[in-house]
Coordinates of C-alpha atoms in Angstrom, one line a residue:
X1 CA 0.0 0.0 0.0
X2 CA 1.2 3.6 -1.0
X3 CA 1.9 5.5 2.0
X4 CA 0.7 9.0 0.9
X5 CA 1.4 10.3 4.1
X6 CA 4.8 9.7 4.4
X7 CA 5.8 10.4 1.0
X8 CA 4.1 14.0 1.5
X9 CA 6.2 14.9 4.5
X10 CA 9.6 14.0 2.7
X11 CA 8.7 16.1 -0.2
X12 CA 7.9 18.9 2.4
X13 CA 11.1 18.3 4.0
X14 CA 12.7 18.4 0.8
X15 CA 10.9 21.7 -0.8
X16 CA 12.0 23.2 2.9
X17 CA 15.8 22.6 2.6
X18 CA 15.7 23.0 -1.6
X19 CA 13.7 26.7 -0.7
X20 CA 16.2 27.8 2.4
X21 CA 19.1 27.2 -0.3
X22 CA 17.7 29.1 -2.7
X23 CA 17.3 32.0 -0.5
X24 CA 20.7 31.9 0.8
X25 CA 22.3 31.8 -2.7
X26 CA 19.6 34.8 -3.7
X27 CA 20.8 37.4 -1.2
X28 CA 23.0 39.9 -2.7
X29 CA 26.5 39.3 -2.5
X30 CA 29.4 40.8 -4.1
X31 CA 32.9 39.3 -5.1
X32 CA 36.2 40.9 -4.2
X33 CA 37.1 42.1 -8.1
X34 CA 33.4 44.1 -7.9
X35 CA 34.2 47.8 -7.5
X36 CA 32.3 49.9 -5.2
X37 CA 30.3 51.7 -7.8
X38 CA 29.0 48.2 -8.8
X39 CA 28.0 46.9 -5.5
X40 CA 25.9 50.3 -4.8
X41 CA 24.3 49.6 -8.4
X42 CA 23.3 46.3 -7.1
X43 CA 22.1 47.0 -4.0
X44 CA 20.1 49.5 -5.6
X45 CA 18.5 47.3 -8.0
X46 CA 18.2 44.6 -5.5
X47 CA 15.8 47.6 -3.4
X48 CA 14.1 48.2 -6.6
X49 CA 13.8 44.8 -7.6
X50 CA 12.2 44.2 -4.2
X51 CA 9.5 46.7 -4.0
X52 CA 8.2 46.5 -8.3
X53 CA 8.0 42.0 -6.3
X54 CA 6.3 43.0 -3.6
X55 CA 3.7 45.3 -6.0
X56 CA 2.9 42.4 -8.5
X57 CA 2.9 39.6 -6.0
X58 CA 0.2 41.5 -3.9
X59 CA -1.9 41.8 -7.4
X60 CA -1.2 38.7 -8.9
X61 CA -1.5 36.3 -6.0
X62 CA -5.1 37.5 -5.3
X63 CA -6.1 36.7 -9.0
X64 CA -4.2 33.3 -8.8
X65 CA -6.1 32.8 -5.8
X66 CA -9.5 33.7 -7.5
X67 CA -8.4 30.8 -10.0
X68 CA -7.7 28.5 -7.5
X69 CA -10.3 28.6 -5.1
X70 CA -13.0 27.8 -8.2
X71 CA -11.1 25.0 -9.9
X72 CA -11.8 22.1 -7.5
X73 CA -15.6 22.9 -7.6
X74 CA -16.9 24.2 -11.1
X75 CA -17.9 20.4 -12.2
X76 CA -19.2 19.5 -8.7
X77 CA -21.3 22.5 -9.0
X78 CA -22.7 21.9 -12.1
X79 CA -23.0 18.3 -11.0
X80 CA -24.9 19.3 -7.6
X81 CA -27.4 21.4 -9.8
X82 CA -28.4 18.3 -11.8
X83 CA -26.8 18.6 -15.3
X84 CA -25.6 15.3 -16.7
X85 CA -21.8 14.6 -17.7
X86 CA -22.8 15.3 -21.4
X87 CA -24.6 18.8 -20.9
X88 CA -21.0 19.3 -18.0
X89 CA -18.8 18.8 -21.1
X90 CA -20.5 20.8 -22.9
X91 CA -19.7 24.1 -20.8
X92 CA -16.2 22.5 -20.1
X93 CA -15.7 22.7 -23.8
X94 CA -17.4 26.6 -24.3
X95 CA -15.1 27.3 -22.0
X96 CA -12.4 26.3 -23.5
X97 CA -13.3 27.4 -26.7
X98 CA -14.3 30.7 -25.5
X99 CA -10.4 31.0 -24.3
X100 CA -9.0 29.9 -27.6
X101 CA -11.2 32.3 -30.1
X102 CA -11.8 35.6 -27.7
X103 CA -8.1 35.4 -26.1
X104 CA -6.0 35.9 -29.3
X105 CA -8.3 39.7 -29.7
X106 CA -8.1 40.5 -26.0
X107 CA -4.3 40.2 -26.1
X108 CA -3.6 42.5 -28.8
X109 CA -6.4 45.2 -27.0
X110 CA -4.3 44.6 -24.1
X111 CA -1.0 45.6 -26.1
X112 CA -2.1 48.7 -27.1
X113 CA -5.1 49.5 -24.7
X114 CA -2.6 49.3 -21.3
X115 CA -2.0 45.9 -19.6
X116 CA -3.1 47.3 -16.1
X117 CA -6.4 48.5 -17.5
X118 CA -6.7 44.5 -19.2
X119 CA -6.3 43.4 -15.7
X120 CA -9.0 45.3 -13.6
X121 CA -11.1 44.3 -17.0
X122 CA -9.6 40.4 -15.6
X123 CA -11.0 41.2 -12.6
X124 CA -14.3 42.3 -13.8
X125 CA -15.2 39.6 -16.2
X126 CA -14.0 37.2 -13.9
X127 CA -16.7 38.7 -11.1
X128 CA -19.3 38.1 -13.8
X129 CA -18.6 35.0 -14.4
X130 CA -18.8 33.7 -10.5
X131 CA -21.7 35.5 -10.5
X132 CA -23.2 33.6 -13.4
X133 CA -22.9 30.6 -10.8
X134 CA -25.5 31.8 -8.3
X135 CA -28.3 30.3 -11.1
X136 CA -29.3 27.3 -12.3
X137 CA -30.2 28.3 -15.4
X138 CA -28.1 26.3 -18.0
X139 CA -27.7 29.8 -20.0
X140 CA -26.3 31.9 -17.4
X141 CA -23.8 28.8 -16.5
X142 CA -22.5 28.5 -20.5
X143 CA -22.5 32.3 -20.4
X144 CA -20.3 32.3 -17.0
X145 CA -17.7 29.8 -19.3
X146 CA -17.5 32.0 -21.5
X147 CA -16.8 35.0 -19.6
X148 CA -14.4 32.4 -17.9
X149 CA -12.9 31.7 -20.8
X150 CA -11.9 35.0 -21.7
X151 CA -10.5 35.9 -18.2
X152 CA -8.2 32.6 -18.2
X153 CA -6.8 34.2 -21.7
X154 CA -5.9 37.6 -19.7
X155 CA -4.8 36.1 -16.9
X156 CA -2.4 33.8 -18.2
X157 CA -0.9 36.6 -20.9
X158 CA -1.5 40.3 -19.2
X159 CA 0.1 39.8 -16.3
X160 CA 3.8 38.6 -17.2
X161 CA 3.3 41.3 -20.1
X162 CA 3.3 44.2 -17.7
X163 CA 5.7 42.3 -15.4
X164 CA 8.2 42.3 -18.6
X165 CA 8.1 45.7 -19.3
X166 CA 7.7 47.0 -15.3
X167 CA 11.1 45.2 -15.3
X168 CA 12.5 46.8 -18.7
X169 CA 11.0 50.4 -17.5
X170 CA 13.2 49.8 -14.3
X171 CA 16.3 48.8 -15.9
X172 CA 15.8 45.3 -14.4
X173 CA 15.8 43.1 -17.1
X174 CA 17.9 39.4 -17.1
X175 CA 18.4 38.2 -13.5
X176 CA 16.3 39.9 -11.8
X177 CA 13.1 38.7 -14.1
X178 CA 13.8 35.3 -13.6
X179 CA 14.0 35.5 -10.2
X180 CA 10.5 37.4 -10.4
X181 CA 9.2 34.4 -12.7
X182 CA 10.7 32.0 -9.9
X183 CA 9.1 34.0 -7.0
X184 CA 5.1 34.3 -8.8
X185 CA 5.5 30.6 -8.9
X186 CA 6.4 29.8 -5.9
X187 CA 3.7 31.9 -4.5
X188 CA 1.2 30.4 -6.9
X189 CA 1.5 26.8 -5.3
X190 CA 1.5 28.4 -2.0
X191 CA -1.6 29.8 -2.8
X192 CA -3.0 26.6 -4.5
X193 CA -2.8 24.8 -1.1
X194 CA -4.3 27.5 1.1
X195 CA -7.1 28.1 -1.9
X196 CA -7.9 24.2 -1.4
X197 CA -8.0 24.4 2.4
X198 CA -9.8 27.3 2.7
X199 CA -12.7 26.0 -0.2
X200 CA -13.2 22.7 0.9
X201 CA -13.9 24.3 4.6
X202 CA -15.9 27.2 3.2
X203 CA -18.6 24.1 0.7
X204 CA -19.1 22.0 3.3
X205 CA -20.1 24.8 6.0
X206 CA -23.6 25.0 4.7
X207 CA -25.8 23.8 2.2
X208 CA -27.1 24.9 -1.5
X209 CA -29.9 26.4 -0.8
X210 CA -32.8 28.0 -3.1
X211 CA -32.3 32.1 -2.7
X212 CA -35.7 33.2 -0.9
X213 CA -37.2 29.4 -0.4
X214 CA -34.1 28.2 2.1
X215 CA -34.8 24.7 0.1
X216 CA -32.0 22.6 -2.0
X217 CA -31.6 21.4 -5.0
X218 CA -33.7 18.6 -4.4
X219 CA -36.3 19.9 -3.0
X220 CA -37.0 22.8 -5.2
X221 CA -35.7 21.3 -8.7
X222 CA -37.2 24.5 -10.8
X223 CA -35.6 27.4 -8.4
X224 CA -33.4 29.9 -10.1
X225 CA -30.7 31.2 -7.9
X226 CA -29.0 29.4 -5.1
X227 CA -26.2 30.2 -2.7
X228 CA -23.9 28.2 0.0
X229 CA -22.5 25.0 0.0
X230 CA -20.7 24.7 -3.6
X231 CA -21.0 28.2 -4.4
X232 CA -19.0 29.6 -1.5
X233 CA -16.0 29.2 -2.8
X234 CA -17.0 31.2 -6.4
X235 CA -18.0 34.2 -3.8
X236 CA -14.8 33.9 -1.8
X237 CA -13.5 33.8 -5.2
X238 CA -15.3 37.3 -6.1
X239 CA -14.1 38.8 -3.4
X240 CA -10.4 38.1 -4.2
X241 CA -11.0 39.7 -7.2
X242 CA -12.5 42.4 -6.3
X243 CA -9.1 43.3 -4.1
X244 CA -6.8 42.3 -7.1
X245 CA -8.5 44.8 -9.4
X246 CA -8.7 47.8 -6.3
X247 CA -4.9 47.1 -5.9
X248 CA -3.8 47.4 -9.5
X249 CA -5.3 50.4 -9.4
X250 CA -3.5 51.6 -6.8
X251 CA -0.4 49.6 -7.0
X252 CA 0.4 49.4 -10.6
X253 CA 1.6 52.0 -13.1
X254 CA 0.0 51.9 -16.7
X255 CA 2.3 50.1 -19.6
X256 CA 1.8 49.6 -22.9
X257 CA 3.1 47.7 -25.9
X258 CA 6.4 49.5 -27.3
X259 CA 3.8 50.8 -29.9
X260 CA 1.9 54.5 -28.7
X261 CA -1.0 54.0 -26.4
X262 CA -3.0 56.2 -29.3
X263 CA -1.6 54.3 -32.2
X264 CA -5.0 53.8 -34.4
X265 CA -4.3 49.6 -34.9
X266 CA -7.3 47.9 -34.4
X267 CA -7.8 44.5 -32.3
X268 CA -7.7 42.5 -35.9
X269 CA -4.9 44.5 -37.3
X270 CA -3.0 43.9 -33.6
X271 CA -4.1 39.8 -34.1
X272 CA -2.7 39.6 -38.1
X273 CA 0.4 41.3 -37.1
X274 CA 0.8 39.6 -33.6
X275 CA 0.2 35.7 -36.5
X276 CA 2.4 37.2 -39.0
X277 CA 5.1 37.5 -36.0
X278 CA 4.6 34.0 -35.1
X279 CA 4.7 32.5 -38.6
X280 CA 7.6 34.3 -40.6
X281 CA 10.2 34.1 -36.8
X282 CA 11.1 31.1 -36.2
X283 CA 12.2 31.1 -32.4
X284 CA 9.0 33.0 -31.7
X285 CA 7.0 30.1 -33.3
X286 CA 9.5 27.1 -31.3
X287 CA 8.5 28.9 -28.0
X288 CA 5.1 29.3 -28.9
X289 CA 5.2 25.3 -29.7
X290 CA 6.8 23.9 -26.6
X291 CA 4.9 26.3 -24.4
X292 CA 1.3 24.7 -25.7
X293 CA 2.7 21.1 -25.9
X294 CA 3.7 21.7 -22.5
X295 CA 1.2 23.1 -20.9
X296 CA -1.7 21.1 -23.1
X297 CA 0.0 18.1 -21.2
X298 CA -0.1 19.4 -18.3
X299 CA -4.1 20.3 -18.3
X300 CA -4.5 16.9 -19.9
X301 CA -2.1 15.2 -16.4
X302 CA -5.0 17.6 -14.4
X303 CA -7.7 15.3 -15.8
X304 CA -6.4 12.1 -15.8
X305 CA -4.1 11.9 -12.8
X306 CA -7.4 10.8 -10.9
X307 CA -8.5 8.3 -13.2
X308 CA -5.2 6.4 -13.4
X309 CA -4.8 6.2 -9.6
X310 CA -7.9 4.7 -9.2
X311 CA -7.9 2.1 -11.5
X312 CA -3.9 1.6 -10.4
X313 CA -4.9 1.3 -6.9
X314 CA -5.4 -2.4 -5.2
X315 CA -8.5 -3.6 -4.5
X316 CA -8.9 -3.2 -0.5
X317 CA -7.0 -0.7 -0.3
X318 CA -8.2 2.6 1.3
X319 CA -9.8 5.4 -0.8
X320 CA -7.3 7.8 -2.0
X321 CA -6.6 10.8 -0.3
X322 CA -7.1 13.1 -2.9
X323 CA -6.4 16.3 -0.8
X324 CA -3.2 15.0 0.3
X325 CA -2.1 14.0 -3.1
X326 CA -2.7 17.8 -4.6
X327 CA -0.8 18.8 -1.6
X328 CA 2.2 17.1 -2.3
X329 CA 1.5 17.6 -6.3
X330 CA 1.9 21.4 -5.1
X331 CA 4.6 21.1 -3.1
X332 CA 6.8 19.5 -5.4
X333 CA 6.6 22.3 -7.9
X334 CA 7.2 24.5 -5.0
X335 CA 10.4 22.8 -4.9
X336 CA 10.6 22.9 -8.7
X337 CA 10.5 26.8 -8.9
X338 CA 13.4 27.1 -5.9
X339 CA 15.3 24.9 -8.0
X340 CA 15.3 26.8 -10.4
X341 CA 16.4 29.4 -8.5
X342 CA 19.7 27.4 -7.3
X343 CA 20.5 26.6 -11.3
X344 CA 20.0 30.4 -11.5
X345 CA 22.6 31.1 -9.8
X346 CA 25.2 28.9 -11.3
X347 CA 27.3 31.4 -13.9
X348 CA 27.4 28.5 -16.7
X349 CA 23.6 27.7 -16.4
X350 CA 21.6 29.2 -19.8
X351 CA 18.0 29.0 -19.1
X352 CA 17.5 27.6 -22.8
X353 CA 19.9 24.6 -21.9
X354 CA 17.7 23.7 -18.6
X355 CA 14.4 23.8 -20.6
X356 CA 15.8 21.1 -22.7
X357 CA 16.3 18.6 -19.2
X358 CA 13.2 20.1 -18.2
X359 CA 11.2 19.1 -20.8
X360 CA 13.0 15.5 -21.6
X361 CA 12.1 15.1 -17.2
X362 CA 8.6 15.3 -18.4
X363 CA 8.2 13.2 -21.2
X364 CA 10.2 10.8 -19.2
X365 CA 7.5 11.0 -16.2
X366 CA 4.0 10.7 -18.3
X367 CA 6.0 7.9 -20.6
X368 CA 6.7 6.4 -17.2
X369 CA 2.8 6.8 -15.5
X370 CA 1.4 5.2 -19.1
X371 CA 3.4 2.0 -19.0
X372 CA 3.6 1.4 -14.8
X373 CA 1.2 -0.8 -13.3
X374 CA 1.7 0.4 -9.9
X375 CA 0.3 2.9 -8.0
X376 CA 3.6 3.7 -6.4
X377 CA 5.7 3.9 -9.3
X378 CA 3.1 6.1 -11.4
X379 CA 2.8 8.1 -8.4
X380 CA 6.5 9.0 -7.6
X381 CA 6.6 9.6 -11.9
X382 CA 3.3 12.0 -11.1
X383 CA 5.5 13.7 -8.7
X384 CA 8.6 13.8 -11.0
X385 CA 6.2 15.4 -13.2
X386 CA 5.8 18.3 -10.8
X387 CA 8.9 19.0 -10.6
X388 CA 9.4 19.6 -13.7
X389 CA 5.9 22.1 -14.0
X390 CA 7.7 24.3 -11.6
X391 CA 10.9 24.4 -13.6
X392 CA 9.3 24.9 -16.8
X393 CA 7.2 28.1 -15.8
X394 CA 10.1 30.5 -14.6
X395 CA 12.2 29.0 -17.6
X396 CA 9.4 29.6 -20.2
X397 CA 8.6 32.8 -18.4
X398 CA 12.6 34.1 -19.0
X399 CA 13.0 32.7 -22.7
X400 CA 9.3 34.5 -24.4
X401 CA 10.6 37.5 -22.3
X402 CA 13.7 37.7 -24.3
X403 CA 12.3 36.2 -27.7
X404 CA 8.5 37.8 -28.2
X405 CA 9.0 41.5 -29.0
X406 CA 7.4 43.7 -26.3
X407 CA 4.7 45.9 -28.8
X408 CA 3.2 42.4 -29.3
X409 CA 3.7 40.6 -25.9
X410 CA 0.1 40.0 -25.0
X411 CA -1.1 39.4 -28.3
X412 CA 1.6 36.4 -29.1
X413 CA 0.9 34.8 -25.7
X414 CA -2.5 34.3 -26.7
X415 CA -1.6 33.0 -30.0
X416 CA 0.0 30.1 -27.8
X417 CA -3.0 29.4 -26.1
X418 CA -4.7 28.7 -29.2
X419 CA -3.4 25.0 -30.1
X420 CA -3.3 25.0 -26.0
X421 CA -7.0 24.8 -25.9
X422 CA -7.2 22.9 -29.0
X423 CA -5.0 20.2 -27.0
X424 CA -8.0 20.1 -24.2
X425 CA -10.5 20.2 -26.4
X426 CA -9.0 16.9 -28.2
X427 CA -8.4 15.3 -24.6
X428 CA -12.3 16.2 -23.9
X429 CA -14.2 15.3 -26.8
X430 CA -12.4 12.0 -27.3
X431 CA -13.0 8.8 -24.9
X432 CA -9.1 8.0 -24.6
X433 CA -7.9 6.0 -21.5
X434 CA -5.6 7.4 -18.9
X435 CA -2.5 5.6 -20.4
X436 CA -3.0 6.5 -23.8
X437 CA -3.5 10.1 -22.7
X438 CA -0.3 9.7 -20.7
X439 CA 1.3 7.9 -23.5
X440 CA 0.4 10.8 -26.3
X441 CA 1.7 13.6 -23.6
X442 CA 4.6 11.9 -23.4
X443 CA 4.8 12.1 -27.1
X444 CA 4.1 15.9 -27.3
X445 CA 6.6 16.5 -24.6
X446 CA 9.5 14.2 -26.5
X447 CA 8.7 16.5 -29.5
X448 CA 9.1 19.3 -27.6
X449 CA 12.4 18.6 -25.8
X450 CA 13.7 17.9 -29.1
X451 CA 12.2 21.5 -30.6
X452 CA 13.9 22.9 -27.6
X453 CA 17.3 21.6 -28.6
X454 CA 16.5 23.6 -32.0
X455 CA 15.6 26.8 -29.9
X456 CA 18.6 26.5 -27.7
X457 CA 21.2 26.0 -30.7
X458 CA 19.4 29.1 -32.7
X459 CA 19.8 31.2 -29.4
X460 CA 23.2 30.3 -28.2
X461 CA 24.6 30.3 -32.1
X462 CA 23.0 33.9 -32.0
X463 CA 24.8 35.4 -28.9
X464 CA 28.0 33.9 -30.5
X465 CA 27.8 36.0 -33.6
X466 CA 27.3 38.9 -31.8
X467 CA 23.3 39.3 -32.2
X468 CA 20.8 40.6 -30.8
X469 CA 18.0 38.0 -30.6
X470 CA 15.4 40.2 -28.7
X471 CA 15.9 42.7 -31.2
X472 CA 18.0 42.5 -34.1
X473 CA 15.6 39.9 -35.4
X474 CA 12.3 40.5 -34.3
X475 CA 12.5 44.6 -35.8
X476 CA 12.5 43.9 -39.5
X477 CA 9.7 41.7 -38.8
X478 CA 7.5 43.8 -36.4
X479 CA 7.9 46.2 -39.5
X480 CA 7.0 43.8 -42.4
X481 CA 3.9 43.2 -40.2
X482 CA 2.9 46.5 -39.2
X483 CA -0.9 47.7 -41.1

């Protein structure tokens, strides 16, 4: 019998000694050849460094925390209001689809209509569509997945696009920005496991209950709007976001695509240009690759790591204790993102040359979970598999901040999402079993690795010659592109 327990606690012990060295080998420190002017530059950007952290932690964490706290409970919702696993996959896939056709317009409006003002509008759409989940009505739910949709497309593009230029507009660009990749994700885990504390306590305090009538589900089957039990966690959702769009008004300066703020390029004109970037530059397109291969693996683990530990579970055996199991799922990219940190910090380390370890780690794991049959060996792999999410976002995050040209930053990272959501949709819509899911994500991530071998040789070759790959070679192109 697995002993989810005890594995948990090692990994925590682990994440704890993995995170205290990363700290120490953070902490500004100077070597004796540094001259004096040098060390006050850097303790001066380490100051400045700190406080733009602190600023998009406070705003970011709350909207990661809005995610969070709904996740675990949108198809137990749906499911405690009556709908059947058909009509549930159904608003599963509008919202998907919703992310993959609205996204790639709202990141180019983002570009060129201010990324702080995309993330209040984040905030707002979001409310909306928590709001949507008071009723019953199958319309307002497929309109709340739509809204949701949308809001998943800003918030996984908007925010590192004003993070990326809050960095450049501070003179903090290279080190620093990977460490503030590093940091987001580490608080994004940390958040994940609070979030799921604090929703499973806040459903189970009360019951669904008809608005007005005080009766359930059940008992008043044609009643509109309900609150408690499963909706709780949507309203403590609400109220994060209503704190993450308050604070980036107060916290956050305005930035903007390198184009003007007035420049008259609509959000069609910002989406052709943002495609014609993607198509005619080839490391653009590589990152763009990996990153949906990557992540469309990773949503597809999020179904299916459920599934395969059931059925790969002995009969007698105890039921699985699935909050434990997310738990130490979170805590091993905790330990993945101060790993990071660590290689960070080691002068011969590119971050294109751990992407390529990182991603061959992964395809190694899912490869590993669709051919085990035991629940402790596809677990451990599971886990390896974690590692390797919180090593691949800060590494991502630091390679399309130096290869997708700033005017079109938003706009490109939705792009991405586009055969992202298509991956989802293909893992939703067709009746695959858990190991040939694992099997074809192992597939996608092999592919992959080996397109990141092509990035890393393209980018290293570059900074050989002399280039500029963040510039020299995305300008001509922005230009040939430009309406």
């Amino acid at each position: 019998m697995t002993s989810y327990s005890l594995i948990f606690w090692t990994t925590l012990a682990a994440n704890v000694g993995i995170t205290y060295r990363s700290l120490s080998n953070s902490s500004p420190s100077s070597s004796a050849t540094d001259t004096n002017s040098d060390e006050a530059d850097d303790m001066k950007n380490a100051v400045v460094h700190k406080s733009l952290l602190v600023r998009y932690l406070s705003v970011y964490l709350l909207a990661a925390l809005s995610d969070w706290l709904q996740g675990p409970y949108v198809y137990a919702l749906y499911n405690a209001y009556g709908y059947e696993q058909k009509a549930i996959a159904v608003l599963f896939v509008a919202g998907f689809g919703s992310s993959m056709i609205f996204g790639s317009f709202v990141g180019g409006m983002a570009d060129s209509g201010g990324r702080r003002k995309f993330v209040i509008i984040f905030a707002l759409t979001y409310i909306a569509s928590c709001i949507t989940k008071h009723f019953k009505s199958f319309s307002f739910l497929l309109l709340g997945r739509f809204l949701g949709g949308v809001s998943t497309s800003l918030l996984f593009s908007v925010f590192d696009s004003w993070l990326i230029k809050a960095h450049a507009m501070k003179g903090l660009e290279g080190s620093f920005l990977s460490k503030s990749f590093a940091a987001a994700s580490y608080g994004n885990y940390v958040v994940a496991i609070l979030a799921g504390l604090v929703a499973n306590h806040a459903a189970g305090m009360n019951d669904m209950v008809e608005f007005g009538s005080g009766e359930t589900v059940k008992e008043s089957p044609s009643g509109l709007i309900y609150y408690g039990g499963y909706i709780n966690p949507f309203d403590m959702a609400l109220v994060a976001l209503i704190l993450c769009g308050s604070l980036a008004t107060a916290l956050w300066d305005e930035n903007y695509g390198e184009q003007s703020p007035s420049s008259e390029s609509g959000s069609l004109n910002a989406l052709r240009n943002a495609a014609y970037t993607v198509v005619q530059n080839e490391e653009v397109l590589l990152c763009g690759i990996i990153s949906s291969l990557f992540e469309g693996s990773m949503y597809v683990f999020v179904f299916m790591w459920t599934p395969a530990l059931t059925a790969l579970t002995p009969e007698g055996d105890p039921g699985l204790p699935f909050g434990l199991i997310f738990a130490t799922f979170m805590v091993c990219c905790m330990a993945g993102s101060s790993t990071f940190t660590l290689l960070l910090g080691k002068k011969d380390m590119k971050v294109e040359s751990l992407a390529v370890y990182v991603l061959g780690l992964a395809s190694f794991a899912l490869f590993n979970v669709a051919i085990s049959g035991s629940d402790l060996i596809a677990f451990l792999s599971m886990l390896l598999f974690e590692l390797t999410v919180g090593l691949y976002f800060p590494s991502m995050g630091t390679m399309k901040s130096q290869i997708v040209p700033e005017s079109q930053r938003s706009a490109i990272y939705n792009i991405f999402r586009i055969p992202l959501n298509f991956i989802v949709l293909t893992s939703l819509l067709t009746n695959l079993s858990y190991r040939q899911s694992f099997f074809a994500c192992g597939c996608m991530l092999l592919a992959a690795s080996l397109m990141q071998m092509k990035l890393k040789a393209k980018r290293l070759n570059g900074e050989r010659s002399g280039e500029n790959p963040e510039y020299d070679q995305l300008a001509p192109i922005e230009e040939k592109g430009t309406v």
